[in-house]
PDB file of C-alpha atoms in Angstrom:
ATOM      1  CA  GLN A  10    -277.588-168.377  -2.701  1.00  0.00           C
ATOM      2  CA  VAL A  11    -280.072-168.488  -5.534  1.00  0.00           C
ATOM      3  CA  GLN A  12    -280.459-165.732  -8.088  1.00  0.00           C
ATOM      4  CA  LEU A  13    -283.730-165.248  -9.943  1.00  0.00           C
ATOM      5  CA  VAL A  14    -284.282-163.163 -13.068  1.00  0.00           C
ATOM      6  CA  GLU A  15    -287.769-162.575 -14.427  1.00  0.00           C
ATOM      7  CA  SER A  16    -288.860-161.552 -17.896  1.00  0.00           C
ATOM      8  CA  GLY A  17    -292.040-161.250 -19.910  1.00  0.00           C
ATOM      9  CA  GLY A  18    -294.081-158.570 -18.217  1.00  0.00           C
ATOM     10  CA  GLY A  19    -295.740-155.766 -20.119  1.00  0.00           C
ATOM     11  CA  LEU A  20    -298.995-154.177 -21.188  1.00  0.00           C
ATOM     12  CA  VAL A  21    -301.888-156.262 -22.430  1.00  0.00           C
ATOM     13  CA  GLN A  22    -305.562-155.677 -23.042  1.00  0.00           C
ATOM     14  CA  ALA A  23    -308.136-157.390 -20.870  1.00  0.00           C
ATOM     15  CA  GLY A  24    -308.781-160.868 -22.199  1.00  0.00           C
ATOM     16  CA  GLY A  25    -305.265-161.150 -23.568  1.00  0.00           C
ATOM     17  CA  SER A  26    -302.356-163.362 -22.584  1.00  0.00           C
ATOM     18  CA  LEU A  27    -298.835-162.967 -21.275  1.00  0.00           C
ATOM     19  CA  ARG A  28    -296.133-165.430 -20.388  1.00  0.00           C
ATOM     20  CA  LEU A  29    -293.708-164.730 -17.573  1.00  0.00           C
ATOM     21  CA  SER A  30    -290.435-166.564 -17.304  1.00  0.00           C
ATOM     22  CA  CYS A  31    -287.975-166.861 -14.436  1.00  0.00           C
ATOM     23  CA  ALA A  32    -284.450-168.208 -14.700  1.00  0.00           C
ATOM     24  CA  ALA A  33    -282.700-169.487 -11.595  1.00  0.00           C
ATOM     25  CA  SER A  34    -278.973-169.727 -11.044  1.00  0.00           C
ATOM     26  CA  GLY A  35    -276.621-170.364  -8.160  1.00  0.00           C
ATOM     27  CA  SER A  36    -277.417-173.043  -5.592  1.00  0.00           C
ATOM     28  CA  ILE A  37    -280.086-174.707  -7.713  1.00  0.00           C
ATOM     29  CA  PHE A  38    -279.663-177.988  -5.864  1.00  0.00           C
ATOM     30  CA  SER A  39    -281.136-176.437  -2.726  1.00  0.00           C
ATOM     31  CA  ILE A  40    -284.455-175.440  -4.308  1.00  0.00           C
ATOM     32  CA  ASN A  41    -287.525-177.321  -3.113  1.00  0.00           C
ATOM     33  CA  ALA A  42    -290.226-175.254  -4.805  1.00  0.00           C
ATOM     34  CA  MET A  43    -290.625-172.288  -7.110  1.00  0.00           C
ATOM     35  CA  GLY A  44    -293.501-169.980  -7.744  1.00  0.00           C
ATOM     36  CA  TRP A  45    -294.908-166.603  -8.599  1.00  0.00           C
ATOM     37  CA  TYR A  46    -296.263-163.939  -6.292  1.00  0.00           C
ATOM     38  CA  ARG A  47    -297.756-160.582  -7.135  1.00  0.00           C
ATOM     39  CA  GLN A  48    -298.222-157.273  -5.415  1.00  0.00           C
ATOM     40  CA  ALA A  49    -300.647-154.599  -6.533  1.00  0.00           C
ATOM     41  CA  PRO A  50    -300.425-151.021  -5.255  1.00  0.00           C
ATOM     42  CA  GLY A  51    -301.667-150.754  -1.700  1.00  0.00           C
ATOM     43  CA  LYS A  52    -302.012-154.506  -1.320  1.00  0.00           C
ATOM     44  CA  GLN A  53    -299.974-157.250   0.263  1.00  0.00           C
ATOM     45  CA  ARG A  54    -297.879-159.595  -1.784  1.00  0.00           C
ATOM     46  CA  GLU A  55    -299.883-162.722  -2.546  1.00  0.00           C
ATOM     47  CA  LEU A  56    -299.193-166.165  -3.918  1.00  0.00           C
ATOM     48  CA  VAL A  57    -300.285-166.630  -7.526  1.00  0.00           C
ATOM     49  CA  ALA A  58    -298.982-170.112  -8.262  1.00  0.00           C
ATOM     50  CA  ALA A  59    -296.307-172.499  -7.063  1.00  0.00           C
ATOM     51  CA  VAL A  60    -294.818-175.821  -8.099  1.00  0.00           C
ATOM     52  CA  THR A  61    -292.765-178.249  -6.052  1.00  0.00           C
ATOM     53  CA  ASN A  62    -289.883-180.417  -7.177  1.00  0.00           C
ATOM     54  CA  GLY A  63    -292.347-183.276  -7.299  1.00  0.00           C
ATOM     55  CA  GLY A  64    -294.600-181.421  -9.676  1.00  0.00           C
ATOM     56  CA  ASN A  65    -297.368-180.556  -7.240  1.00  0.00           C
ATOM     57  CA  THR A  66    -298.971-177.215  -8.058  1.00  0.00           C
ATOM     58  CA  ASP A  67    -300.955-174.677  -6.102  1.00  0.00           C
ATOM     59  CA  TYR A  68    -302.926-171.732  -7.448  1.00  0.00           C
ATOM     60  CA  ALA A  69    -304.706-168.765  -5.991  1.00  0.00           C
ATOM     61  CA  ASP A  70    -308.450-169.166  -6.407  1.00  0.00           C
ATOM     62  CA  SER A  71    -308.571-165.981  -8.442  1.00  0.00           C
ATOM     63  CA  VAL A  72    -306.343-167.415 -11.190  1.00  0.00           C
ATOM     64  CA  LYS A  73    -307.455-171.035 -11.337  1.00  0.00           C
ATOM     65  CA  GLY A  74    -308.403-172.027 -14.849  1.00  0.00           C
ATOM     66  CA  ARG A  75    -306.654-169.002 -16.343  1.00  0.00           C
ATOM     67  CA  PHE A  76    -303.007-169.276 -15.267  1.00  0.00           C
ATOM     68  CA  THR A  77    -300.675-172.231 -15.629  1.00  0.00           C
ATOM     69  CA  ILE A  78    -297.328-172.659 -13.916  1.00  0.00           C
ATOM     70  CA  SER A  79    -294.668-174.880 -15.412  1.00  0.00           C
ATOM     71  CA  ARG A  80    -291.154-175.721 -14.377  1.00  0.00           C
ATOM     72  CA  ASP A  81    -288.250-176.989 -16.409  1.00  0.00           C
ATOM     73  CA  LYS A  82    -285.713-178.419 -13.995  1.00  0.00           C
ATOM     74  CA  THR A  83    -283.256-179.050 -16.796  1.00  0.00           C
ATOM     75  CA  GLU A  84    -283.223-175.375 -17.763  1.00  0.00           C
ATOM     76  CA  ASN A  85    -283.807-174.164 -14.181  1.00  0.00           C
ATOM     77  CA  THR A  86    -286.750-172.048 -15.257  1.00  0.00           C
ATOM     78  CA  VAL A  87    -290.296-171.555 -14.080  1.00  0.00           C
ATOM     79  CA  ASP A  88    -292.908-169.993 -16.347  1.00  0.00           C
ATOM     80  CA  LEU A  89    -296.340-168.567 -15.738  1.00  0.00           C
ATOM     81  CA  GLN A  90    -298.758-168.622 -18.650  1.00  0.00           C
ATOM     82  CA  MET A  91    -301.483-166.085 -18.008  1.00  0.00           C
ATOM     83  CA  ASN A  92    -304.628-166.194 -20.137  1.00  0.00           C
ATOM     84  CA  SER A  93    -307.892-164.267 -20.016  1.00  0.00           C
ATOM     85  CA  LEU A  94    -306.196-161.479 -18.114  1.00  0.00           C
ATOM     86  CA  LYS A  95    -308.334-159.098 -16.106  1.00  0.00           C
ATOM     87  CA  PRO A  96    -307.595-155.569 -14.908  1.00  0.00           C
ATOM     88  CA  GLU A  97    -307.371-156.926 -11.370  1.00  0.00           C
ATOM     89  CA  ASP A  98    -304.424-159.101 -12.435  1.00  0.00           C
ATOM     90  CA  ALA A  99    -302.317-155.974 -12.870  1.00  0.00           C
ATOM     91  CA  ALA A 100    -299.428-156.021 -10.415  1.00  0.00           C
ATOM     92  CA  VAL A 101    -295.719-156.491 -10.076  1.00  0.00           C
ATOM     93  CA  TYR A 102    -295.050-160.199 -10.357  1.00  0.00           C
ATOM     94  CA  TYR A 103    -292.184-161.731  -8.411  1.00  0.00           C
ATOM     95  CA  CYS A 104    -290.500-165.054  -8.962  1.00  0.00           C
ATOM     96  CA  ASN A 105    -289.866-166.988  -5.780  1.00  0.00           C
ATOM     97  CA  ALA A 106    -287.737-169.971  -4.865  1.00  0.00           C
ATOM     98  CA  GLU A 107    -287.709-171.803  -1.562  1.00  0.00           C
ATOM     99  CA  SER A 108    -284.934-174.046  -0.388  1.00  0.00           C
ATOM    100  CA  SER A 109    -285.573-177.356   1.304  1.00  0.00           C
ATOM    101  CA  PRO A 110    -285.492-177.702   5.108  1.00  0.00           C
ATOM    102  CA  TYR A 111    -282.022-179.246   4.807  1.00  0.00           C
ATOM    103  CA  TYR A 112    -280.826-175.950   3.346  1.00  0.00           C
ATOM    104  CA  GLY A 113    -282.620-173.787   5.839  1.00  0.00           C
ATOM    105  CA  MET A 114    -285.932-173.142   4.077  1.00  0.00           C
ATOM    106  CA  ARG A 115    -284.674-169.851   2.700  1.00  0.00           C
ATOM    107  CA  ARG A 116    -286.770-167.755   0.375  1.00  0.00           C
ATOM    108  CA  TYR A 117    -285.347-165.999  -2.634  1.00  0.00           C
ATOM    109  CA  TRP A 118    -286.954-163.322  -4.773  1.00  0.00           C
ATOM    110  CA  GLY A 119    -286.486-161.894  -8.225  1.00  0.00           C
ATOM    111  CA  GLN A 120    -286.542-158.184  -8.916  1.00  0.00           C
ATOM    112  CA  GLY A 121    -290.115-158.251 -10.185  1.00  0.00           C
ATOM    113  CA  THR A 122    -291.736-157.657 -13.540  1.00  0.00           C
ATOM    114  CA  ARG A 123    -294.734-155.396 -14.054  1.00  0.00           C
ATOM    115  CA  VAL A 124    -297.933-156.589 -15.660  1.00  0.00           C
ATOM    116  CA  THR A 125    -300.413-153.939 -16.755  1.00  0.00           C
ATOM    117  CA  VAL A 126    -303.877-154.895 -17.987  1.00  0.00           C
ATOM    118  CA  SER A 127    -305.964-152.288 -19.776  1.00  0.00           C
ATOM    119  CA  SER A 128    -309.727-152.502 -19.712  1.00  0.00           C
TER     120      SER A 128
END
């Protein structure tokens, strides 16, 4: 089992910045990739950004150039730096971890942290 705890959400004006952080604990050795998803009211949960153990990153088109994901494997954390925030970025953001195929490719989720962007 992997436990994920997010922090850093809040209210920010459009054009501002926020940094989300996620701390992982438990079966850290099983993690193959970590990332951030978001879910706005009435919408499906969507991938925002992800990073693999090898350092490969993936971003949603809507956040490319504005958001940066970083992972510290020593501290077992994954952060999301969000710049130039837009009202459409407002959502509940969830930290995600995926275990490797050897460990069953399980997906773990944090409790979510809300990001509100005022126009």
